mmCIF file of C-alpha atoms in Angstrom:
data_model
loop_
_atom_site.group_PDB
_atom_site.id
_atom_site.type_symbol
_atom_site.label_atom_id
_atom_site.label_comp_id
_atom_site.label_asym_id
_atom_site.label_seq_id
_atom_site.Cartn_x
_atom_site.Cartn_y
_atom_site.Cartn_z
ATOM 1 C CA UNK A 5 176.168 119.934 52.802
ATOM 2 C CA UNK A 6 173.754 122.989 51.622
ATOM 3 C CA UNK A 7 169.870 122.325 50.048
ATOM 4 C CA UNK A 8 170.839 124.765 47.367
ATOM 5 C CA UNK A 9 173.719 122.659 46.163
ATOM 6 C CA UNK A 10 171.417 119.696 45.697
ATOM 7 C CA UNK A 11 168.436 121.525 44.440
ATOM 8 C CA UNK A 12 168.853 124.327 42.481
ATOM 9 C CA UNK A 13 166.608 127.339 40.959
ATOM 10 C CA UNK A 14 166.760 126.296 37.324
ATOM 11 C CA UNK A 15 165.813 122.664 38.911
ATOM 12 C CA UNK A 16 162.408 123.877 40.097
ATOM 13 C CA UNK A 17 159.114 123.723 38.964
ATOM 14 C CA UNK A 18 155.515 125.235 39.767
ATOM 15 C CA UNK A 19 152.280 124.111 37.953
ATOM 16 C CA UNK A 20 153.402 120.642 36.924
ATOM 17 C CA UNK A 21 149.829 119.415 35.792
ATOM 18 C CA UNK A 22 149.671 115.704 36.002
ATOM 19 C CA UNK A 23 146.998 113.294 37.244
ATOM 20 C CA UNK A 24 148.088 110.066 38.870
ATOM 21 C CA UNK A 25 151.338 109.576 40.739
ATOM 22 C CA UNK A 26 152.526 107.515 38.160
ATOM 23 C CA UNK A 27 152.234 110.400 35.335
ATOM 24 C CA UNK A 28 153.963 112.499 37.954
ATOM 25 C CA UNK A 29 157.185 109.911 38.294
ATOM 26 C CA UNK A 30 157.302 110.113 34.235
ATOM 27 C CA UNK A 31 157.061 113.944 34.409
ATOM 28 C CA UNK A 32 159.546 113.956 36.918
ATOM 29 C CA UNK A 33 162.154 111.546 34.966
ATOM 30 C CA UNK A 34 161.855 113.853 32.202
ATOM 31 C CA UNK A 35 162.349 116.972 33.581
ATOM 32 C CA UNK A 36 165.515 115.139 35.852
ATOM 33 C CA UNK A 37 166.589 113.678 32.548
ATOM 34 C CA UNK A 38 167.075 116.647 30.960
ATOM 35 C CA UNK A 39 168.553 118.527 33.929
ATOM 36 C CA UNK A 40 171.004 116.074 35.187
ATOM 37 C CA UNK A 41 171.835 114.541 31.584
ATOM 38 C CA UNK A 42 170.549 110.774 32.339
ATOM 39 C CA UNK A 43 168.389 109.137 30.086
ATOM 40 C CA UNK A 44 164.570 109.664 31.303
ATOM 41 C CA UNK A 45 163.789 105.653 30.535
ATOM 42 C CA UNK A 46 166.379 104.973 33.198
ATOM 43 C CA UNK A 47 164.838 107.615 36.050
ATOM 44 C CA UNK A 48 161.488 106.423 35.154
ATOM 45 C CA UNK A 49 162.201 102.751 35.805
ATOM 46 C CA UNK A 50 164.250 103.505 39.327
ATOM 47 C CA UNK A 51 161.810 105.349 40.182
ATOM 48 C CA UNK A 52 159.083 103.232 39.855
ATOM 49 C CA UNK A 53 160.844 100.653 41.317
ATOM 50 C CA UNK A 54 161.817 102.382 44.334
ATOM 51 C CA UNK A 55 158.093 103.215 44.485
ATOM 52 C CA UNK A 56 156.608 99.924 44.337
ATOM 53 C CA UNK A 57 158.393 98.962 47.534
ATOM 54 C CA UNK A 58 156.619 101.582 49.422
ATOM 55 C CA UNK A 59 154.894 105.089 48.488
ATOM 56 C CA UNK A 60 157.391 107.898 48.947
ATOM 57 C CA UNK A 61 154.346 110.085 49.838
ATOM 58 C CA UNK A 62 155.843 111.156 53.466
ATOM 59 C CA UNK A 63 152.700 113.261 54.376
ATOM 60 C CA UNK A 64 151.660 116.761 54.776
ATOM 61 C CA UNK A 65 151.413 117.165 51.062
ATOM 62 C CA UNK A 66 155.058 116.245 50.713
ATOM 63 C CA UNK A 67 156.405 113.023 48.420
ATOM 64 C CA UNK A 68 160.155 112.570 48.398
ATOM 65 C CA UNK A 69 160.445 110.084 44.869
ATOM 66 C CA UNK A 70 164.180 108.864 44.903
ATOM 67 C CA UNK A 71 166.592 106.650 43.263
ATOM 68 C CA UNK A 72 170.102 105.537 43.151
ATOM 69 C CA UNK A 73 171.452 106.017 39.481
ATOM 70 C CA UNK A 74 174.449 104.612 38.348
ATOM 71 C CA UNK A 75 177.329 106.877 36.904
ATOM 72 C CA UNK A 76 175.643 109.735 39.417
ATOM 73 C CA UNK A 77 178.396 111.246 41.469
ATOM 74 C CA UNK A 78 176.656 113.535 43.762
ATOM 75 C CA UNK A 79 172.910 113.990 45.000
ATOM 76 C CA UNK A 80 170.561 116.057 42.640
ATOM 77 C CA UNK A 81 167.279 117.194 42.930
ATOM 78 C CA UNK A 82 164.214 118.676 41.870
ATOM 79 C CA UNK A 83 161.712 120.627 43.547
ATOM 80 C CA UNK A 84 158.038 120.683 41.665
ATOM 81 C CA UNK A 85 154.330 121.942 43.028
ATOM 82 C CA UNK A 86 151.708 120.539 40.884
ATOM 83 C CA UNK A 87 149.136 121.819 39.474
ATOM 84 C CA UNK A 88 146.535 119.841 41.653
ATOM 85 C CA UNK A 89 146.904 117.773 44.449
ATOM 86 C CA UNK A 90 147.348 113.890 43.287
ATOM 87 C CA UNK A 91 146.721 110.793 45.194
ATOM 88 C CA UNK A 92 150.470 109.669 45.965
ATOM 89 C CA UNK A 93 149.512 107.315 48.605
ATOM 90 C CA UNK A 94 151.070 109.255 50.937
ATOM 91 C CA UNK A 95 151.214 107.596 54.659
ATOM 92 C CA UNK A 96 148.584 110.329 55.775
ATOM 93 C CA UNK A 97 146.149 109.718 53.153
ATOM 94 C CA UNK A 98 146.696 113.528 52.024
ATOM 95 C CA UNK A 99 146.927 114.762 48.570
ATOM 96 C CA UNK A 100 150.282 115.097 47.343
ATOM 97 C CA UNK A 101 151.126 118.827 45.878
ATOM 98 C CA UNK A 102 154.507 119.422 46.663
ATOM 99 C CA UNK A 103 157.521 116.983 45.794
ATOM 100 C CA UNK A 104 161.437 116.663 45.876
ATOM 101 C CA UNK A 105 163.075 114.426 43.090
ATOM 102 C CA UNK A 106 166.540 112.843 44.646
ATOM 103 C CA UNK A 107 168.801 111.270 42.555
ATOM 104 C CA UNK A 108 172.035 109.957 43.879
ATOM 105 C CA UNK A 109 174.896 107.346 43.022
ATOM 106 C CA UNK A 110 174.956 104.137 44.248
ATOM 107 C CA UNK A 111 178.017 104.731 46.227
ATOM 108 C CA UNK A 112 176.484 107.657 48.287
ATOM 109 C CA UNK A 113 173.378 106.226 49.632
ATOM 110 C CA UNK A 114 174.677 107.676 52.784
ATOM 111 C CA UNK A 115 174.760 111.344 51.340
ATOM 112 C CA UNK A 116 171.088 110.574 50.300
ATOM 113 C CA UNK A 117 170.250 110.161 54.075
ATOM 114 C CA UNK A 118 171.918 113.169 54.946
ATOM 115 C CA UNK A 119 169.784 115.160 52.034
ATOM 116 C CA UNK A 120 166.428 113.701 53.345
ATOM 117 C CA UNK A 121 167.359 114.776 56.905
ATOM 118 C CA UNK A 122 167.761 118.163 55.569
ATOM 119 C CA UNK A 123 164.417 118.713 54.055
ATOM 120 C CA UNK A 124 162.518 117.206 56.762
ATOM 121 C CA UNK A 125 164.391 119.749 59.246
ATOM 122 C CA UNK A 126 164.079 122.300 56.413
ATOM 123 C CA UNK A 127 159.751 121.718 56.356
ATOM 124 C CA UNK A 128 159.846 121.579 59.969
ATOM 125 C CA UNK A 129 160.907 125.090 60.332
ATOM 126 C CA UNK A 130 157.940 127.660 61.096
ATOM 127 C CA UNK A 131 156.177 128.868 58.376
ATOM 128 C CA UNK A 132 158.213 127.134 55.357
ATOM 129 C CA UNK A 133 155.373 124.692 54.313
ATOM 130 C CA UNK A 134 152.776 127.323 54.293
ATOM 131 C CA UNK A 135 154.966 129.598 52.356
ATOM 132 C CA UNK A 136 155.801 127.104 50.044
ATOM 133 C CA UNK A 137 152.050 126.571 49.514
ATOM 134 C CA UNK A 138 151.343 130.487 48.691
ATOM 135 C CA UNK A 139 154.198 131.120 46.811
ATOM 136 C CA UNK A 140 153.176 132.698 43.448
ATOM 137 C CA UNK A 141 156.084 132.110 41.186
ATOM 138 C CA UNK A 142 158.913 129.884 40.919
ATOM 139 C CA UNK A 143 161.644 132.200 42.562
ATOM 140 C CA UNK A 144 159.092 132.949 45.824
ATOM 141 C CA UNK A 145 158.768 128.733 45.936
ATOM 142 C CA UNK A 146 162.522 128.048 45.441
ATOM 143 C CA UNK A 147 163.098 131.188 48.041
ATOM 144 C CA UNK A 148 160.513 129.644 50.808
ATOM 145 C CA UNK A 149 162.536 126.654 50.836
ATOM 146 C CA UNK A 150 165.863 127.552 50.537
ATOM 147 C CA UNK A 151 165.367 130.157 52.572
ATOM 148 C CA UNK A 152 169.082 130.818 54.525
ATOM 149 C CA UNK A 153 170.699 127.746 53.439
ATOM 150 C CA UNK A 154 172.244 129.141 50.240
ATOM 151 C CA UNK A 155 176.054 129.529 49.682
#
């Protein structure tokens, strides 16, 4: 599994302006709805339901909101850097400025866990997170994360 197959360059955004975690989820759902031809309302409801179980803010300024969406056949994702860090109720109480939205089908929850593990491994690579924060444009931001994992 390659992260570049799940999070594509055209599904990467920087400077997304939102003021709250819930507005962030709405913005992510809007972008994902357009990108993956899924109803925005369906995505928002799934993300909010998941978030009500506990924050997907994993710390270090990173959030990984995720949800199962009926009809999706493979995991798909967005990579976003917010214009300003926001309170995502992360486990370390630090503000969040980078989000990985992951959507997956009901039948491939196991794949989601593999994607999450791959994201975590990549973020632990030396200099990746720092490079993502310093990126000046979408191409740099995406390349900083994907690195040598492109197909």
